[in-house]
Tab-separated table of C-alpha atoms and ligand atoms in Angstrom:
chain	number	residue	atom	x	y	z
Q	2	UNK	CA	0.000	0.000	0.000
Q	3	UNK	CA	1.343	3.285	-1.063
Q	4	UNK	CA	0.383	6.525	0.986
Q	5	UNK	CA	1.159	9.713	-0.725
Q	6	UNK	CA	1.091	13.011	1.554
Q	7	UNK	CA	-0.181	15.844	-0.781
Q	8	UNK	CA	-0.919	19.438	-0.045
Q	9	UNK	CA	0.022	22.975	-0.433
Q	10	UNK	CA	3.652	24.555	-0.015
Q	11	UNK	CA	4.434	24.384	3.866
Q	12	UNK	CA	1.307	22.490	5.204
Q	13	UNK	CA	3.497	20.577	7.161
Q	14	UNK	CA	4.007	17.230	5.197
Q	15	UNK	CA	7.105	16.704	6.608
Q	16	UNK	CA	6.565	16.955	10.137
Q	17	UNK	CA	3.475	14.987	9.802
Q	18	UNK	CA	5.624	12.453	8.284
Q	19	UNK	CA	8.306	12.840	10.828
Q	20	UNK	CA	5.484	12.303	13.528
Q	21	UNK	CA	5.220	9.111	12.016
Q	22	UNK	CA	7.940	7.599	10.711
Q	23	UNK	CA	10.534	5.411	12.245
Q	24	UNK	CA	13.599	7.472	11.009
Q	25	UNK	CA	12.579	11.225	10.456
Q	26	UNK	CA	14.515	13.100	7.941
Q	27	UNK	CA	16.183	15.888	8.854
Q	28	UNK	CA	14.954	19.552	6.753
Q	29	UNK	CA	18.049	21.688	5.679
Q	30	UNK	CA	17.129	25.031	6.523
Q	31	UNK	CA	16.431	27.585	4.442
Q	32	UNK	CA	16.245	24.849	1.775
Q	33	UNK	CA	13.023	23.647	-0.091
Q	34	UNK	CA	12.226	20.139	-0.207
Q	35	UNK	CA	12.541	19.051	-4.300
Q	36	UNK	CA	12.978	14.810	-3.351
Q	37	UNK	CA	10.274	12.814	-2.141
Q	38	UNK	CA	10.795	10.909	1.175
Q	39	UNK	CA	9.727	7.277	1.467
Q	40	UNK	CA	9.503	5.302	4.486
Q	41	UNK	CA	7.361	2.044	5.614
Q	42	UNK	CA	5.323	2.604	8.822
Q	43	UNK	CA	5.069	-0.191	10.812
Q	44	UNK	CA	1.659	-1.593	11.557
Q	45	UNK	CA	1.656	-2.496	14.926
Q	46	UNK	CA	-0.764	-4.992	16.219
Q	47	UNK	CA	-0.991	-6.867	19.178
Q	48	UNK	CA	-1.712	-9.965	17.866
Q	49	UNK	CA	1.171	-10.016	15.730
Q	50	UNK	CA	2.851	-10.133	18.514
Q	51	UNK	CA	1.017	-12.695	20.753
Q	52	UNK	CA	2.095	-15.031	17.356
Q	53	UNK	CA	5.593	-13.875	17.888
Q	54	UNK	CA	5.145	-15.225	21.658
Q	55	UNK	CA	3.345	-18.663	20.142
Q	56	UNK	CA	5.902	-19.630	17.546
Q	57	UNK	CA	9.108	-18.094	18.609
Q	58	UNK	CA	9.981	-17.145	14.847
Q	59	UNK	CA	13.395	-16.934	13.241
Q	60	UNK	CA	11.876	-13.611	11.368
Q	61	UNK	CA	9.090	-11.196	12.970
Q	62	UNK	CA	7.748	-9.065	9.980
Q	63	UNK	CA	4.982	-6.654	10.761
Q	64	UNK	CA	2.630	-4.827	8.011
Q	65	UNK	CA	3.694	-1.961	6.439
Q	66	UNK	CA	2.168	1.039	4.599
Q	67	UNK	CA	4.731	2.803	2.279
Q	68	UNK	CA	4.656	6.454	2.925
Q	69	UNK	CA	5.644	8.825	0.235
Q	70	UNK	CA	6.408	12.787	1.776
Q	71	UNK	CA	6.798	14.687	-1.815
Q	72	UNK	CA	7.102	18.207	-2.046
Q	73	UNK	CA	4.096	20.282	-1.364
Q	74	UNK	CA	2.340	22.009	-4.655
Q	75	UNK	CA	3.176	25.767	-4.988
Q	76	UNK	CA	0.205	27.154	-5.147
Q	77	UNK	CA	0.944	30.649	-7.467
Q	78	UNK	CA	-1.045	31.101	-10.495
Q	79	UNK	CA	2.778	32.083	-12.247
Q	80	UNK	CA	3.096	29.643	-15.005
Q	81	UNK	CA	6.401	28.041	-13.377
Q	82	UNK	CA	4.431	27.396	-10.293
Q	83	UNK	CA	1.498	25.641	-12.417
Q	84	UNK	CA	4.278	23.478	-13.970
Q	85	UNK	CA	5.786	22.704	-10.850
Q	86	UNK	CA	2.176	21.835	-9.669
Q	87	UNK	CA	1.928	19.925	-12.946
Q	88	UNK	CA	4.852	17.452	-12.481
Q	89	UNK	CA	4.786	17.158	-9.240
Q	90	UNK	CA	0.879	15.810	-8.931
Q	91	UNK	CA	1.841	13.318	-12.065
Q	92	UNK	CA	4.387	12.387	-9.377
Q	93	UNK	CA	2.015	10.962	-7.014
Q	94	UNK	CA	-0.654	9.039	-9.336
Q	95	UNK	CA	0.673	5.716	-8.642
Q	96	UNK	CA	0.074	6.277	-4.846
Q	97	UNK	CA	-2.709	4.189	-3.870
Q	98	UNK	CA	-4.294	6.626	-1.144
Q	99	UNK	CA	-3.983	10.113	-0.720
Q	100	UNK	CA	-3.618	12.231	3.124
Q	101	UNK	CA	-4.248	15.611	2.005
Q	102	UNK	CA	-2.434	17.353	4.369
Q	103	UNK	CA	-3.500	21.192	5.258
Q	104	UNK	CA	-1.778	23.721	7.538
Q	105	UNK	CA	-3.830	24.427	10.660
Q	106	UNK	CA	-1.203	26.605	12.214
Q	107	UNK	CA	-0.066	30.330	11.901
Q	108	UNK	CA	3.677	30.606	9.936
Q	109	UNK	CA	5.099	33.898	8.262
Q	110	UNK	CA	7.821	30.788	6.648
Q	111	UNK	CA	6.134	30.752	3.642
Q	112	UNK	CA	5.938	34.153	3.114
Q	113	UNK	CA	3.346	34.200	-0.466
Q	114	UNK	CA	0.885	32.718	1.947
Q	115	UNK	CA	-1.339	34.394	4.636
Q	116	UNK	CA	-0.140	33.854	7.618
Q	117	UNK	CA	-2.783	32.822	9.510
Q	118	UNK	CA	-4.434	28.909	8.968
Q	119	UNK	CA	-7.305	28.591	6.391
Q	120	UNK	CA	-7.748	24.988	6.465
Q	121	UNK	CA	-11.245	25.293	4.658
Q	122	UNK	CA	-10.182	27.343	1.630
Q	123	UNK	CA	-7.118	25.386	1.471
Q	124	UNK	CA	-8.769	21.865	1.036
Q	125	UNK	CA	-11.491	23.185	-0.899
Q	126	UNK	CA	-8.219	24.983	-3.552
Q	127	UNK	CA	-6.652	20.954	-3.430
Q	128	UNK	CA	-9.714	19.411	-3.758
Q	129	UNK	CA	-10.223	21.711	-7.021
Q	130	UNK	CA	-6.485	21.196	-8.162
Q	131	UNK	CA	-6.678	17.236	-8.122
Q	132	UNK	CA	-10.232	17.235	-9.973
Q	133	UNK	CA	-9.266	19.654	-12.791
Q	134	UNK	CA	-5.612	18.004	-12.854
Q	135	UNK	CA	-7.977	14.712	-13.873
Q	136	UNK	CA	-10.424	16.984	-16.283
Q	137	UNK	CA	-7.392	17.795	-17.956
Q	138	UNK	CA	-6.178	14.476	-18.829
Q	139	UNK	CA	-9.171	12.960	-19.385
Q	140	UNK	CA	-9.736	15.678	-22.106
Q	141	UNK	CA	-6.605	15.563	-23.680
Q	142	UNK	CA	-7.285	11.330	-24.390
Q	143	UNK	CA	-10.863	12.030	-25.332
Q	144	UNK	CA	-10.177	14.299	-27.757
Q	145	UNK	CA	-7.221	12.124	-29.111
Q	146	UNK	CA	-10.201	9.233	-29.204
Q	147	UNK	CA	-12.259	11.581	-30.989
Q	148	UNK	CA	-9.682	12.389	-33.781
Q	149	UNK	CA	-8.970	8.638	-34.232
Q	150	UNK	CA	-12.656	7.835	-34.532
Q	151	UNK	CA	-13.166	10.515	-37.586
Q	152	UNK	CA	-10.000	9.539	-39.041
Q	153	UNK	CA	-11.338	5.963	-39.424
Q	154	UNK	CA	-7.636	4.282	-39.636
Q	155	UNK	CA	-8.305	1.356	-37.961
Q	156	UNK	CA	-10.449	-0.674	-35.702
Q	157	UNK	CA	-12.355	1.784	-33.554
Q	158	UNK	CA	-14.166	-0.494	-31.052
Q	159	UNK	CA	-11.794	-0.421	-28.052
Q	160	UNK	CA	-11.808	3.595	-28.924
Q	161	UNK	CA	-15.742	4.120	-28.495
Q	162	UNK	CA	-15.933	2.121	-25.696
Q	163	UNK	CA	-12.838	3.822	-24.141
Q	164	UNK	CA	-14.575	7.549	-25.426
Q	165	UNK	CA	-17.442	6.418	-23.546
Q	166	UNK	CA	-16.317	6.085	-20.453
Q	167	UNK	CA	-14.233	8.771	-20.660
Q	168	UNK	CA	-17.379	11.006	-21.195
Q	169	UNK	CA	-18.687	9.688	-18.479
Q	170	UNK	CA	-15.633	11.071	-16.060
Q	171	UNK	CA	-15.879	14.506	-18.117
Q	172	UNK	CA	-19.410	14.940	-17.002
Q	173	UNK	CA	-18.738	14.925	-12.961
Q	174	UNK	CA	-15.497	16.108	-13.381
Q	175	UNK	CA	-16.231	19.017	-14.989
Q	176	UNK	CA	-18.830	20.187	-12.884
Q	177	UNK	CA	-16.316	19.815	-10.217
Q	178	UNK	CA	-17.525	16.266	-8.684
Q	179	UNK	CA	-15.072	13.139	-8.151
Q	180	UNK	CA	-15.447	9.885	-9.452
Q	181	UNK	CA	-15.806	8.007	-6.244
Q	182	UNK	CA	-19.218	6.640	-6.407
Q	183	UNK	CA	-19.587	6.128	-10.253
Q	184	UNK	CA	-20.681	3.007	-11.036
Q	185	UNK	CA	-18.779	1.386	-13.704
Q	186	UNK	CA	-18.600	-2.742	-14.980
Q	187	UNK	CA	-14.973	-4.218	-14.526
Q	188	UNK	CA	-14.263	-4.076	-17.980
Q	189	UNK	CA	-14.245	-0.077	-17.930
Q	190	UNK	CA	-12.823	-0.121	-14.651
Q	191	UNK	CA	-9.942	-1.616	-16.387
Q	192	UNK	CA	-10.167	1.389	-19.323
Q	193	UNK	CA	-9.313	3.938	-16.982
Q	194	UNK	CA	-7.396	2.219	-14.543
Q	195	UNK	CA	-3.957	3.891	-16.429
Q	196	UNK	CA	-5.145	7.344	-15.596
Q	197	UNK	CA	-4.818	6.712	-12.530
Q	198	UNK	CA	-7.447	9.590	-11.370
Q	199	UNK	CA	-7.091	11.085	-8.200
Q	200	UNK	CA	-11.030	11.565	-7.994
Q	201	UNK	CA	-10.933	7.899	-8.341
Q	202	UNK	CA	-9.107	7.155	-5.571
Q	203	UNK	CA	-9.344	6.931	-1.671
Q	204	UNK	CA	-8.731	10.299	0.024
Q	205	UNK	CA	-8.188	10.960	3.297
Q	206	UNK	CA	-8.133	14.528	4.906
Q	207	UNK	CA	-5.625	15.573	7.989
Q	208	UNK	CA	-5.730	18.793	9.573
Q	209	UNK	CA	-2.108	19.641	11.130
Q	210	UNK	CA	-1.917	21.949	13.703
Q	211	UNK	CA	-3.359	23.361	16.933
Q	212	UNK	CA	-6.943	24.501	15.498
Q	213	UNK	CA	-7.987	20.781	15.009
Q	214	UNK	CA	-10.727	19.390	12.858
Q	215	UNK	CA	-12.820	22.004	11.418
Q	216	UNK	CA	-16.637	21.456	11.955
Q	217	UNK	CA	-18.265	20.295	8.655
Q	218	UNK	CA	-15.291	20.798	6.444
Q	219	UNK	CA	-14.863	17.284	5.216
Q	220	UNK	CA	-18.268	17.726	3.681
Q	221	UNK	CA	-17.831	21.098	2.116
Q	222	UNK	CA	-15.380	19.400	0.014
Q	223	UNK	CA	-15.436	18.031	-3.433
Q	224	UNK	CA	-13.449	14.998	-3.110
Q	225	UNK	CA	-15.359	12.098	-0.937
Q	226	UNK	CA	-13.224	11.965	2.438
Q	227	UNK	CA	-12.886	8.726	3.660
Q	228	UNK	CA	-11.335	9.871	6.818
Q	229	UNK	CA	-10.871	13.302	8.592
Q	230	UNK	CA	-8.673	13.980	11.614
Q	231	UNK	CA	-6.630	16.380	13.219
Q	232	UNK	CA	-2.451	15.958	14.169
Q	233	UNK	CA	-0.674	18.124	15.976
Q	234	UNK	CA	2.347	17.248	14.055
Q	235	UNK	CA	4.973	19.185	15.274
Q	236	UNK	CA	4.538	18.106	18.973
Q	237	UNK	CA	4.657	14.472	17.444
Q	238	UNK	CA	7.199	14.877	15.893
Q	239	UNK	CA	8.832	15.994	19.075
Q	240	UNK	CA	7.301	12.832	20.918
Q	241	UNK	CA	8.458	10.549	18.121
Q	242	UNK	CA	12.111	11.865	18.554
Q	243	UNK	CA	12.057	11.355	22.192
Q	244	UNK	CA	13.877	8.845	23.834
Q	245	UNK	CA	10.746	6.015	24.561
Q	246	UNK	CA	11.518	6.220	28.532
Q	247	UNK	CA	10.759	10.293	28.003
Q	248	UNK	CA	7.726	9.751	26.097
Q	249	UNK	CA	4.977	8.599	28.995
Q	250	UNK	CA	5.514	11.774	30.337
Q	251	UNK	CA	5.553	14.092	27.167
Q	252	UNK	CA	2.065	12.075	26.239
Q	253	UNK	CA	0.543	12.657	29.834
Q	254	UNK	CA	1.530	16.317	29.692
Q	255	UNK	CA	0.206	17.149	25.734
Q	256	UNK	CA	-2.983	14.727	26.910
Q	257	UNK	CA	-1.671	12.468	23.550
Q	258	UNK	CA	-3.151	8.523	24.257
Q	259	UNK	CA	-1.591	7.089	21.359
Q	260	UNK	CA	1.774	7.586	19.297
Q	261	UNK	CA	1.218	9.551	16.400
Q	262	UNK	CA	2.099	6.206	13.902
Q	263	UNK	CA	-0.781	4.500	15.519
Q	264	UNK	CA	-3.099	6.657	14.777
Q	265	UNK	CA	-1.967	7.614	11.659
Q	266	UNK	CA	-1.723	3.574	10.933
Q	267	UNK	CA	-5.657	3.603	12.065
Q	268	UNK	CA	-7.400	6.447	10.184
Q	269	UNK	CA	-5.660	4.775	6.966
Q	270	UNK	CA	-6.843	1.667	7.682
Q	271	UNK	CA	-10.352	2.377	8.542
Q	272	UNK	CA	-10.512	5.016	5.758
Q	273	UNK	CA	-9.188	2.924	2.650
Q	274	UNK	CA	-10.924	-0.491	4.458
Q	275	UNK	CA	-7.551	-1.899	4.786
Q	276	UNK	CA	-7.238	-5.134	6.670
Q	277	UNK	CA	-4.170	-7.504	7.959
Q	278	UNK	CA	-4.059	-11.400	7.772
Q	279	UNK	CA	-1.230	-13.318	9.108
Q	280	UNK	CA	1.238	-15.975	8.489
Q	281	UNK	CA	2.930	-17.780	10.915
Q	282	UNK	CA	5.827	-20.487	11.492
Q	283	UNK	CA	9.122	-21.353	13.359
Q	284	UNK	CA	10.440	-19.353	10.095
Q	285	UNK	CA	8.640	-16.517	10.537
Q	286	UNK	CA	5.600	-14.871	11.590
Q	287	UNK	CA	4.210	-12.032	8.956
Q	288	UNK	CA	1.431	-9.701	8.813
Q	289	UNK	CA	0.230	-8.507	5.505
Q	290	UNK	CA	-2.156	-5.932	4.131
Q	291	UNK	CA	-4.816	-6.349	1.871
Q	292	UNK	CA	-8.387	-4.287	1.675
Q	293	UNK	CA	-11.473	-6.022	3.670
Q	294	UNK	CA	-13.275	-8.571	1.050
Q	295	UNK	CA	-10.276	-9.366	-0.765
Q	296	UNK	CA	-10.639	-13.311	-1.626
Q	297	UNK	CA	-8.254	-15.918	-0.990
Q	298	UNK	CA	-6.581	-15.577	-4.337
Q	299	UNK	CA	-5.180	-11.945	-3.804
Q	300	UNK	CA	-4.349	-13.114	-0.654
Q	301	UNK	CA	-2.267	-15.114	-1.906
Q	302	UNK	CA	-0.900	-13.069	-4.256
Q	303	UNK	CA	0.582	-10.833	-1.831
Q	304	UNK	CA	2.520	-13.413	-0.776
Q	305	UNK	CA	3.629	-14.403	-3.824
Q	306	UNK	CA	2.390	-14.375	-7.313
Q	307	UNK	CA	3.306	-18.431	-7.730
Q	308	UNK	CA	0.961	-18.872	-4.873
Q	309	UNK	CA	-1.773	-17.519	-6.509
Q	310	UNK	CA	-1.452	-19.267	-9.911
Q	311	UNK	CA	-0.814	-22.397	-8.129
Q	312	UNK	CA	-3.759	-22.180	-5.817
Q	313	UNK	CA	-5.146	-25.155	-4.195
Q	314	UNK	CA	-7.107	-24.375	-1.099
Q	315	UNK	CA	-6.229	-22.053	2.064
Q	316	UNK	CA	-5.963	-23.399	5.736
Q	317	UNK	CA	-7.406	-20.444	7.439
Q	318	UNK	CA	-8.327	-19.681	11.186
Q	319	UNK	CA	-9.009	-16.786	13.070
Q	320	UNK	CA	-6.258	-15.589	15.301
Q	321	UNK	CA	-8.519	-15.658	18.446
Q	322	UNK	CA	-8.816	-19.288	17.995
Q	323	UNK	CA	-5.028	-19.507	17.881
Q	324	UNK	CA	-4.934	-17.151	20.810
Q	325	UNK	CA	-7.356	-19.629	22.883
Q	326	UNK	CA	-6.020	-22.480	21.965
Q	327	UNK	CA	-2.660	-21.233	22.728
Q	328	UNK	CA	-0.701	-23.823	20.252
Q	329	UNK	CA	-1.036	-24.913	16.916
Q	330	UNK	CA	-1.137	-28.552	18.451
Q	331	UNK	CA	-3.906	-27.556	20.814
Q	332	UNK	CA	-5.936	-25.869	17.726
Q	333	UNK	CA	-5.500	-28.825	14.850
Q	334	UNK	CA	-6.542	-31.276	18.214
Q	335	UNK	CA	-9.790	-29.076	18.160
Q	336	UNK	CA	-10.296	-29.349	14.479
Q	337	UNK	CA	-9.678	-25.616	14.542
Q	338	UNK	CA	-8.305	-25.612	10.648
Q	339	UNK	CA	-10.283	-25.072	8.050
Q	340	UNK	CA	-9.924	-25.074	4.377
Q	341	UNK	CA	-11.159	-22.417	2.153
Q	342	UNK	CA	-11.393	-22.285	-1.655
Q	343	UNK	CA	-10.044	-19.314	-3.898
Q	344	UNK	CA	-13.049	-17.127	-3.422
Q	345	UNK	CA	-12.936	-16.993	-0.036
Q	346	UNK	CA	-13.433	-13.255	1.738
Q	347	UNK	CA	-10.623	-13.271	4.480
Q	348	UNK	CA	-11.135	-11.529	7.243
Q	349	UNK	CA	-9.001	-9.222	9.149
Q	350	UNK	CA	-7.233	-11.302	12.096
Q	351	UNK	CA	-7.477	-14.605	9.820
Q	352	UNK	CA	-3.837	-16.426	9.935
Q	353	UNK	CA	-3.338	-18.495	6.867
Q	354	UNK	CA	-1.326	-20.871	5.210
Q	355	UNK	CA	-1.498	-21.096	1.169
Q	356	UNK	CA	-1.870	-24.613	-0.197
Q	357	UNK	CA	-0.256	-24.199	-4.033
Q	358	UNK	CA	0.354	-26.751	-6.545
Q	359	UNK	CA	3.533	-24.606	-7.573
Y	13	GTP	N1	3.296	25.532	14.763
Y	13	GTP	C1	3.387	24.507	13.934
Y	13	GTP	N2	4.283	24.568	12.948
Y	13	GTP	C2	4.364	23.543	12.104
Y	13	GTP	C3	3.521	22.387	12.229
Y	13	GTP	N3	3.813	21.532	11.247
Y	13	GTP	C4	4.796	22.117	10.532
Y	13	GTP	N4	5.132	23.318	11.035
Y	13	GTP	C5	6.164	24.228	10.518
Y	13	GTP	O1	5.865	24.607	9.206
Y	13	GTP	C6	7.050	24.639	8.389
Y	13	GTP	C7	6.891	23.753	7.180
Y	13	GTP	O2	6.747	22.417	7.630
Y	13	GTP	P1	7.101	21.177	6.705
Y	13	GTP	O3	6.696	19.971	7.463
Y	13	GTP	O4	8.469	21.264	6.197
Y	13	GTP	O5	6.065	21.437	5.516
Y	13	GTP	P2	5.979	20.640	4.130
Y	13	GTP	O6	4.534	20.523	3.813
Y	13	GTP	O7	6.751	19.390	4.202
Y	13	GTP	O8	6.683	21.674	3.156
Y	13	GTP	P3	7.157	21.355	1.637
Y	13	GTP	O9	7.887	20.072	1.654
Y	13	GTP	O10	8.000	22.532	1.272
Y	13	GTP	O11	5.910	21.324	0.852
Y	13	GTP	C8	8.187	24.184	9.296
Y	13	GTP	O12	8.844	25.327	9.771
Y	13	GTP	C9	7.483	23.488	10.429
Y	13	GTP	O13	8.217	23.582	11.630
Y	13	GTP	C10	2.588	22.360	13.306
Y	13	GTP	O14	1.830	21.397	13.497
Y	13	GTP	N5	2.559	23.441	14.123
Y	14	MG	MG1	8.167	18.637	3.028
């Protein structure tokens, strides 16, 4: 899963991603940020952990979202600021989820900007961006489509069909509406897939600052939010830096209950419907990440792709079972294993073990 932090200039991508990360990167100062900064967050999870206990692996490998911190969009209407805008939003596309990340604190750093926080007209400005950034491409093909049509050179099935759809985006996006909730068969799904729209795709908002979560702003916005919260990013950041015997402490005194990561781990998870099954043996004990519903087969895949080509049948039981049981011995004695065919739905918790003919 790839997480892509996008906002304005100075919204504080960095030190939300600092808040989270396991290694923060250090900002040069007086120097913008032109590289993107990637970094897995851990996913931690409890039972993960009471497996780790159970089979005393060789390897303990916990989920992992990839998080990408790019460099904000300048938001000038100067044509080297739209270009800058341009590339770095083409950037992102192959993120699978989007934080859009807005400044909820006063700074004079960024000097082009008012001063004091605006997260409403600044989300409401991103949410526009990333909708007429799609209108754009999807106009550009479509009218490429509609040349090739008239010309009549060759076959023009795949072209109507792919015009069609396209249409279809124009229409919402145009009048400023994302493409969340339109309804469209798998075979068109595939047709657009290599746009890769950001209307398209899961969005999450995060407020960063001291003013928290606006009243009713997710709502006011364009995009669908599939998630809003609030971080106070620079005082995690601070925690996350702290030496772990500081941090009970710092957390008491800021009132913070959970590390920033955690949190940060949960609103994605919730938001994009992200859910973790587990593998487990003396060799090692893994979690992985797939989204809720996701049959056997892709499970599988995640693995490995031979797993999923050579699929026979998954041995699948819930972790709580394991957990009750308290050995794999004790569990099989009870009968606890069962096996599941390719279209299984697995469910978050489920530990499994791949039969494959490969
Ligand atoms: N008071 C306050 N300042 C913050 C907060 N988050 C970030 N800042 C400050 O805002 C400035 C910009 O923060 P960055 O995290 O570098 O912002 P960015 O979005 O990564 O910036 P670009 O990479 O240039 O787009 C820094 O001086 C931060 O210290 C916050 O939650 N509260
Ligand atoms: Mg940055």
């Amino acid at each position: 899963m790839r997480i892509a932090l996008l906002g304005w200039e100075g919204s504080g991508k960095t030190t939300v991603f600092n808040a989270v990360a396991d290694a923060p990167v250090a900002p040069t100062p007086g120097v913008r940020q032109t590289e993107t900064h990637v970094q897995v967050v851990r996913v931690r999870d409890a039972r993960l952990e009471r497996c780790r206990e159970i089979f005393q692996p060789r390897k303990y490998t916990p989920a992992g979202l990839e998080l990408w911190d790019p460099p904000g969009l300048p938001p000038g209407t100067a044509e080297a600021d739209k270009e800058r805008r341009h590339r770095r939003l083409a950037a992102l596309r192959e993120a699978d989820a989007f934080v859009l990340v807005v400044r909820g604190f006063a700074t004079d750093q960024y000097p082009y900007e008012r001063a004091a926080p605006d997260p409403r007209e600044d989300l409401l400005r991103l949410a526009e961006e990333l909708i007429t950034a799609d209108f754009v491409i999807a106009q550009t093909r479509a009218e490429k489509l509609r040349e090739q049509i008239l010309r009549k050179a060759r076959t023009q099935d795949q072209d109507r069909l792919e015009l069609a759809v396209l249409d279809k985006c124009l229409e919402r996006l145009e009048a400023g509406r994302d493409l969340a909730d339109l309804a469209l068969d798998e075979a068109d799904e595939k047709r657009i897939r290599g746009f890769q729209f950001f209307a398209r795709k899961p969005c999450l908002l995060l407020v960063n600052g001291p003013v928290g979560l606006p009243e009713g702003l997710a709502s006011a916005c364009a995009l669908t939010l599939r998630g809003a919260s609030a971080m106070d990013a620079q005082i995690d950041a601070e925690l996350n830096a702290m030496d772990p015997a500081d941090r009970p402490a710092f957390m008491a005194e800021f009132g913070i209950e959970a590390p920033a990561a955690d949190r940060f781990v949960g609103e994605v998870y919730r938001g994009v419907g992200l859910i973790s099954f587990f593998t487990v043996g003396e060799d090692e004990v893994r979690a992985w990440t797939i989204h809720a519903g996701d049959p056997a087969v892709v499970a599988a895949g995640r693995i490995h792709t031979d797993l999923a080509k050579g699929f026979v049948r998954a041995e699948v039981f819930p972790f709580d079972a394991l957990d009750a049981a308290g050995s794999m011995r004790e569990l099989k004695a009870q009968g606890g294993v069962r096996l599941e065919p390719k279209d299984y739905r697995v469910k978050d918790g489920d530990i499994v073990h791949i039969r494959s003919a490969l």
